[in-house]
Amino acid sequence: MGKESIRTLGFIAFVAAVFTLSGFTSTTPLFEENPLLDPQLRISPADTNERDSLQYPFDQETGGLYLDNPDNYSEEVEYDPVTDQYIVTQKIGGLIARPPMFMTPEEYSAYIEQKQSEEYWRTKTQSDEAAAAEGRDPGSSLIPQIQVNNQLFERLFGSNTIDIRPQGYAELRFGGRIQNIDNPIIPERNRTTFNFDFDQRIQMNVTGNIGTKLKLSTNYDTEATFNFENQMKLEFTGDEDDIVKKIEIGNVSLPLNSSLITGAQSLFGVKGQFQFGKLTVTTVLSEQRSQSSSINIQGGATTTDFEIWGDQYEANRHFFLAHYFRDNYERFVADVPLITSPVQITKVEVWVTNTRQETENTRNIVAFMDLGEGDGEGAYRSTAANRPGPVIFTRFFQNQGFPDNENNALSPDALEQNFPGVRDIGQVNNALNSAGFEEAIEYVELANARLLRPSEYSFNPQLGYVSLSTSLNQDEVLAVAFQFTAGGKTYQVGEFSNDGVTPPKNLVLKMLKSIILDVRTPMWDLMMKNIYSLGAYQVNREDFKLDVLYQNDETGVPIPFLPEGNLSDQLLVRVMELDRLNVNNDAQPDGFFDFVQGVTINAQTGRVIFPVLEPFGSNLSRKLNTEEVRDQYVFQELYDSTRFIAQNETRLNKFLLRGQFKSASGSRIQLNAFNIPRGSVTVTAGGAKLIEDVDYRVDYNAGSIQILNEGLLESGTPIKVDFENNALFNVQTRIFTGINADYRFSENLNLGATMVRLSERPLTPKVNIGDEPIANTIIGVNGN
């Protein structure tokens, strides 16, 4: 390969046009060329700060003391037609303050223009106190008030004044970049490229009044993180005797007095309020940008309902350390709450791709899929005959199938002896590829891999799997080294960072996840597909409920058993091995979920764990007695293919987990939501509506409620919280329409009627179960 040298010549030319819409400071040039001014008395911009720090600052043009002119100061201008010059004389009272200035017509014109410009900017930058002292509006901005002398305009909007007050800025940046690449492979005309660099930003806040009836308020930022942070509203308010009481366009809300039909707060559309005598009608046509949720509390503890579909297992987060642990997993947990594993893992090191660009606790690694595996299902290649290349690669069983470095020829010592380049990050690919190893399938080399901190993962010492705090991306690598004891003997797979292999030599590790996904390799089975997240932490055993349901097409509702087959008389929670014990942990199923910490649930992290590897696949297939019912119910595609492909199998994707859990008790209630729209929280106790800031206080930003009335908690009265949560991402458009009519017969009698409709438009005709579009209409009447 010829030598390439790349030279990049770049220039960025930024031309920024910053329009400060209100409250900005504009600075005129401190001096400019003018023959009438003495050059020796001019000061430079660098001297400005020193001038401003003086008790009596110097004038920026003349260098004299910067004092206000006295009241009797005046300028007299005379024109001399003989010399064609203007004579400007400055006087204090009747005395000449300084020698007259002689100017040509062009110089006099520039002199007047400069004075007018300075006076304009001085007026704009005056403080509110100075403006008020002069009788001007302190809030006057770049756009002055506009007076419209029109009777029809005044009749429509209440007055003839238009007052718009913008604040913020608009910034435009653009430039260019030239790149020259001296590469003989590239055609000469393509070696030099030119690209524009363009960027813009607007941060604007506008408030305005058109007359006294029409108000405008806008808060807009192009770099806002979420759409709901930008607020725009145009509001028209009628007089007391007008039919049109109010019309709003933009961010609107529809609060309702009814306790059964709730309105919505986070809407974007058009709202109108009209009055016909004693009848008041409110209508709205809008897009809903929030989601309604509710939480039930009793005795201070929050009860939350959950529903998880069977295809929503946690992918790329939980992994078996070796095939030995996967093959024996169901046998180890067969006698819950007793775990019959002979293994006790004592040490684990977890390495991942360094996406954070950290420099501490990093090493070069080479990870093998078959490291520590015996000759069986966990082996990608079983004999030397299947191995291309000259290297003799044999496997053999040792230690009753326990994973160990010496189980095959991939032990670190054997690799270093047979492939000297395995320790060098620059030579490992050539050494292994020439021997027939498949890169990214049988091994992966990774420079600057990151060692996870103990707080970033956890592992089960008996069942042999590791759980990461965050899920890995598809192109990230996961490799481990672990050590365990069994039968009084110590075994090890991989190399630890303190085993004597000094940097920059590669560490030899066990690969659990590669940069590519291939469901045909044994490594695919190491990813656990039987763990589901509840989305909560510190789950209490008290009042925890979980049912396994099947979506029955005939009835349209989930049922806790299979409609047909030999298992139709058994609860699915029992079929999935989640019900083996009673409340006393005796081996007698009672129809309820077995809350066994570390086996069926992790209460600290809020995760449900099935004691079978493939609950809706091979587990179900073993228990059904005919091929016909197996073909109808067994969802084996969920475990034999990627989750994306399995979700398209809508005929089989009908299992779900449903239940409720209770969080820790206390007077503060976490709503598990942020940036809640103000006014959207409704709290009731035993059906009676509570008063905000009297019975409870809401933190809308943090998403929590503080119960102020301790008597509600002590009495154990059920409390229900209804609220809206601003949707971070709106995939499908939700249209909210409604009309509410109130007829006030008297001060003591009011009747009302309400109709609201929420519809959702799907993006594609093919919709997943659980994400079906909705079109619901609610009609009701109320009276007070």
PDB file of C-alpha atoms in Angstrom, residues 97-232:
ATOM      1  CA  ALA A  97     -17.397  77.525  25.395  1.00  0.00           C
ATOM      2  CA  ARG A  98     -14.811  76.548  22.751  1.00  0.00           C
ATOM      3  CA  PRO A  99     -13.509  77.767  19.402  1.00  0.00           C
ATOM      4  CA  PRO A 100     -16.021  77.487  16.552  1.00  0.00           C
ATOM      5  CA  MET A 101     -15.887  74.429  14.275  1.00  0.00           C
ATOM      6  CA  PHE A 102     -15.826  74.941  10.477  1.00  0.00           C
ATOM      7  CA  MET A 103     -17.296  72.104   8.408  1.00  0.00           C
ATOM      8  CA  THR A 104     -17.978  71.439   4.763  1.00  0.00           C
ATOM      9  CA  PRO A 105     -21.553  70.343   3.882  1.00  0.00           C
ATOM     10  CA  GLU A 106     -20.431  66.724   3.772  1.00  0.00           C
ATOM     11  CA  GLU A 107     -18.720  66.966   7.182  1.00  0.00           C
ATOM     12  CA  TYR A 108     -21.719  68.724   8.703  1.00  0.00           C
ATOM     13  CA  SER A 109     -24.057  66.041   7.393  1.00  0.00           C
ATOM     14  CA  ALA A 110     -21.887  63.298   8.945  1.00  0.00           C
ATOM     15  CA  TYR A 111     -21.717  65.305  12.195  1.00  0.00           C
ATOM     16  CA  ILE A 112     -25.510  65.549  12.457  1.00  0.00           C
ATOM     17  CA  GLU A 113     -25.962  61.850  11.566  1.00  0.00           C
ATOM     18  CA  GLN A 114     -23.537  60.788  14.288  1.00  0.00           C
ATOM     19  CA  LYS A 115     -25.268  62.932  16.935  1.00  0.00           C
ATOM     20  CA  GLN A 116     -28.690  61.550  16.024  1.00  0.00           C
ATOM     21  CA  SER A 117     -27.404  57.975  16.104  1.00  0.00           C
ATOM     22  CA  GLU A 118     -25.822  58.476  19.544  1.00  0.00           C
ATOM     23  CA  GLU A 119     -29.023  60.013  20.878  1.00  0.00           C
ATOM     24  CA  TYR A 120     -31.101  57.101  19.559  1.00  0.00           C
ATOM     25  CA  TRP A 121     -28.953  54.412  21.158  1.00  0.00           C
ATOM     26  CA  ARG A 122     -28.615  56.400  24.388  1.00  0.00           C
ATOM     27  CA  THR A 123     -32.411  56.462  24.638  1.00  0.00           C
ATOM     28  CA  LYS A 124     -32.645  52.696  24.026  1.00  0.00           C
ATOM     29  CA  THR A 125     -30.072  51.813  26.677  1.00  0.00           C
ATOM     30  CA  GLN A 126     -31.388  54.055  29.455  1.00  0.00           C
ATOM     31  CA  SER A 127     -32.446  52.319  32.654  1.00  0.00           C
ATOM     32  CA  ASP A 128     -36.073  51.911  33.647  1.00  0.00           C
ATOM     33  CA  GLU A 129     -35.692  54.584  36.338  1.00  0.00           C
ATOM     34  CA  ALA A 130     -34.410  57.133  33.845  1.00  0.00           C
ATOM     35  CA  ALA A 131     -37.155  56.269  31.386  1.00  0.00           C
ATOM     36  CA  ALA A 132     -39.825  56.602  34.071  1.00  0.00           C
ATOM     37  CA  ALA A 133     -38.337  59.927  35.152  1.00  0.00           C
ATOM     38  CA  GLU A 134     -38.744  61.199  31.604  1.00  0.00           C
ATOM     39  CA  GLY A 135     -42.356  60.040  31.492  1.00  0.00           C
ATOM     40  CA  ARG A 136     -41.758  57.182  29.030  1.00  0.00           C
ATOM     41  CA  ASP A 137     -42.907  53.554  29.380  1.00  0.00           C
ATOM     42  CA  PRO A 138     -40.122  51.721  31.286  1.00  0.00           C
ATOM     43  CA  GLY A 139     -40.765  48.573  29.253  1.00  0.00           C
ATOM     44  CA  SER A 140     -40.392  50.226  25.874  1.00  0.00           C
ATOM     45  CA  SER A 141     -38.372  48.049  23.502  1.00  0.00           C
ATOM     46  CA  LEU A 142     -37.107  47.950  19.971  1.00  0.00           C
ATOM     47  CA  ILE A 143     -40.687  48.045  18.630  1.00  0.00           C
ATOM     48  CA  PRO A 144     -42.475  51.195  19.833  1.00  0.00           C
ATOM     49  CA  GLN A 145     -46.163  51.347  20.612  1.00  0.00           C
ATOM     50  CA  ILE A 146     -48.369  51.734  17.567  1.00  0.00           C
ATOM     51  CA  GLN A 147     -51.509  53.838  17.626  1.00  0.00           C
ATOM     52  CA  VAL A 148     -54.297  52.882  15.191  1.00  0.00           C
ATOM     53  CA  ASN A 149     -56.846  55.653  14.721  1.00  0.00           C
ATOM     54  CA  ASN A 150     -59.757  53.503  13.626  1.00  0.00           C
ATOM     55  CA  GLN A 151     -63.104  53.182  15.393  1.00  0.00           C
ATOM     56  CA  LEU A 152     -63.747  49.650  14.087  1.00  0.00           C
ATOM     57  CA  PHE A 153     -60.336  48.510  15.366  1.00  0.00           C
ATOM     58  CA  GLU A 154     -61.024  50.050  18.774  1.00  0.00           C
ATOM     59  CA  ARG A 155     -64.454  48.417  18.923  1.00  0.00           C
ATOM     60  CA  LEU A 156     -63.030  44.956  18.116  1.00  0.00           C
ATOM     61  CA  PHE A 157     -59.950  45.023  20.352  1.00  0.00           C
ATOM     62  CA  GLY A 158     -60.940  47.430  23.139  1.00  0.00           C
ATOM     63  CA  SER A 159     -58.415  50.197  22.337  1.00  0.00           C
ATOM     64  CA  ASN A 160     -56.321  51.496  19.475  1.00  0.00           C
ATOM     65  CA  THR A 161     -52.894  50.623  20.940  1.00  0.00           C
ATOM     66  CA  ILE A 162     -50.595  47.831  19.694  1.00  0.00           C
ATOM     67  CA  ASP A 163     -47.742  46.996  22.062  1.00  0.00           C
ATOM     68  CA  ILE A 164     -45.341  44.150  21.101  1.00  0.00           C
ATOM     69  CA  ARG A 165     -42.348  43.442  23.383  1.00  0.00           C
ATOM     70  CA  PRO A 166     -39.883  40.861  22.025  1.00  0.00           C
ATOM     71  CA  GLN A 167     -36.879  39.614  23.973  1.00  0.00           C
ATOM     72  CA  GLY A 168     -34.079  37.236  23.037  1.00  0.00           C
ATOM     73  CA  TYR A 169     -31.918  36.895  19.977  1.00  0.00           C
ATOM     74  CA  ALA A 170     -31.639  35.299  16.560  1.00  0.00           C
ATOM     75  CA  GLU A 171     -28.203  34.107  15.534  1.00  0.00           C
ATOM     76  CA  LEU A 172     -27.011  33.109  12.084  1.00  0.00           C
ATOM     77  CA  ARG A 173     -23.598  31.563  11.472  1.00  0.00           C
ATOM     78  CA  PHE A 174     -22.187  30.452   8.195  1.00  0.00           C
ATOM     79  CA  GLY A 175     -18.769  29.740   6.752  1.00  0.00           C
ATOM     80  CA  GLY A 176     -16.886  27.390   4.507  1.00  0.00           C
ATOM     81  CA  ARG A 177     -14.364  24.605   4.759  1.00  0.00           C
ATOM     82  CA  ILE A 178     -11.786  23.597   2.166  1.00  0.00           C
ATOM     83  CA  GLN A 179     -10.172  20.178   2.426  1.00  0.00           C
ATOM     84  CA  ASN A 180      -7.217  19.133   0.295  1.00  0.00           C
ATOM     85  CA  ILE A 181      -6.235  15.423   0.333  1.00  0.00           C
ATOM     86  CA  ASP A 182      -2.955  14.371  -1.319  1.00  0.00           C
ATOM     87  CA  ASN A 183      -3.933  10.783  -2.073  1.00  0.00           C
ATOM     88  CA  PRO A 184      -2.893   9.320  -5.440  1.00  0.00           C
ATOM     89  CA  ILE A 185      -5.777   6.826  -5.291  1.00  0.00           C
ATOM     90  CA  ILE A 186      -8.337   9.649  -5.380  1.00  0.00           C
ATOM     91  CA  PRO A 187      -8.906  11.391  -8.738  1.00  0.00           C
ATOM     92  CA  GLU A 188      -7.187  14.753  -8.849  1.00  0.00           C
ATOM     93  CA  ARG A 189     -10.401  16.729  -9.312  1.00  0.00           C
ATOM     94  CA  ASN A 190     -11.822  15.131  -6.141  1.00  0.00           C
ATOM     95  CA  ARG A 191      -8.835  15.843  -3.908  1.00  0.00           C
ATOM     96  CA  THR A 192      -9.989  19.357  -3.111  1.00  0.00           C
ATOM     97  CA  THR A 193     -13.470  19.732  -1.687  1.00  0.00           C
ATOM     98  CA  PHE A 194     -15.403  22.717  -0.427  1.00  0.00           C
ATOM     99  CA  ASN A 195     -18.376  22.547   1.950  1.00  0.00           C
ATOM    100  CA  PHE A 196     -20.517  25.198   3.547  1.00  0.00           C
ATOM    101  CA  ASP A 197     -20.863  25.305   7.322  1.00  0.00           C
ATOM    102  CA  PHE A 198     -24.243  26.728   8.294  1.00  0.00           C
ATOM    103  CA  ASP A 199     -25.921  27.036  11.687  1.00  0.00           C
ATOM    104  CA  GLN A 200     -28.717  29.076  13.185  1.00  0.00           C
ATOM    105  CA  ARG A 201     -30.444  29.513  16.525  1.00  0.00           C
ATOM    106  CA  ILE A 202     -33.445  31.425  17.764  1.00  0.00           C
ATOM    107  CA  GLN A 203     -34.244  32.051  21.415  1.00  0.00           C
ATOM    108  CA  MET A 204     -37.256  34.309  21.603  1.00  0.00           C
ATOM    109  CA  ASN A 205     -39.796  35.458  24.153  1.00  0.00           C
ATOM    110  CA  VAL A 206     -42.572  37.686  22.859  1.00  0.00           C
ATOM    111  CA  THR A 207     -45.365  39.285  24.858  1.00  0.00           C
ATOM    112  CA  GLY A 208     -47.804  41.667  23.277  1.00  0.00           C
ATOM    113  CA  ASN A 209     -51.175  43.318  23.522  1.00  0.00           C
ATOM    114  CA  ILE A 210     -53.361  44.309  20.603  1.00  0.00           C
ATOM    115  CA  GLY A 211     -55.806  46.591  22.236  1.00  0.00           C
ATOM    116  CA  THR A 212     -57.032  45.318  25.592  1.00  0.00           C
ATOM    117  CA  LYS A 213     -58.684  42.112  24.339  1.00  0.00           C
ATOM    118  CA  LEU A 214     -56.032  40.297  22.303  1.00  0.00           C
ATOM    119  CA  LYS A 215     -52.862  39.037  24.052  1.00  0.00           C
ATOM    120  CA  LEU A 216     -49.865  37.245  22.568  1.00  0.00           C
ATOM    121  CA  SER A 217     -47.292  35.194  24.510  1.00  0.00           C
ATOM    122  CA  THR A 218     -44.551  33.079  22.951  1.00  0.00           C
ATOM    123  CA  ASN A 219     -41.553  31.255  24.416  1.00  0.00           C
ATOM    124  CA  TYR A 220     -39.589  29.547  21.641  1.00  0.00           C
ATOM    125  CA  ASP A 221     -36.098  28.014  21.536  1.00  0.00           C
ATOM    126  CA  THR A 222     -34.764  26.009  18.595  1.00  0.00           C
ATOM    127  CA  GLU A 223     -32.450  24.088  20.957  1.00  0.00           C
ATOM    128  CA  ALA A 224     -35.177  23.017  23.383  1.00  0.00           C
ATOM    129  CA  THR A 225     -34.754  19.387  24.442  1.00  0.00           C
ATOM    130  CA  PHE A 226     -38.446  18.511  24.236  1.00  0.00           C
ATOM    131  CA  ASN A 227     -41.320  19.897  22.240  1.00  0.00           C
ATOM    132  CA  PHE A 228     -43.445  20.763  25.281  1.00  0.00           C
ATOM    133  CA  GLU A 229     -40.826  23.299  26.430  1.00  0.00           C
ATOM    134  CA  ASN A 230     -41.888  25.691  23.637  1.00  0.00           C
ATOM    135  CA  GLN A 231     -45.087  27.526  24.548  1.00  0.00           C
ATOM    136  CA  MET A 232     -47.196  29.681  22.203  1.00  0.00           C
TER     137      MET A 232
END
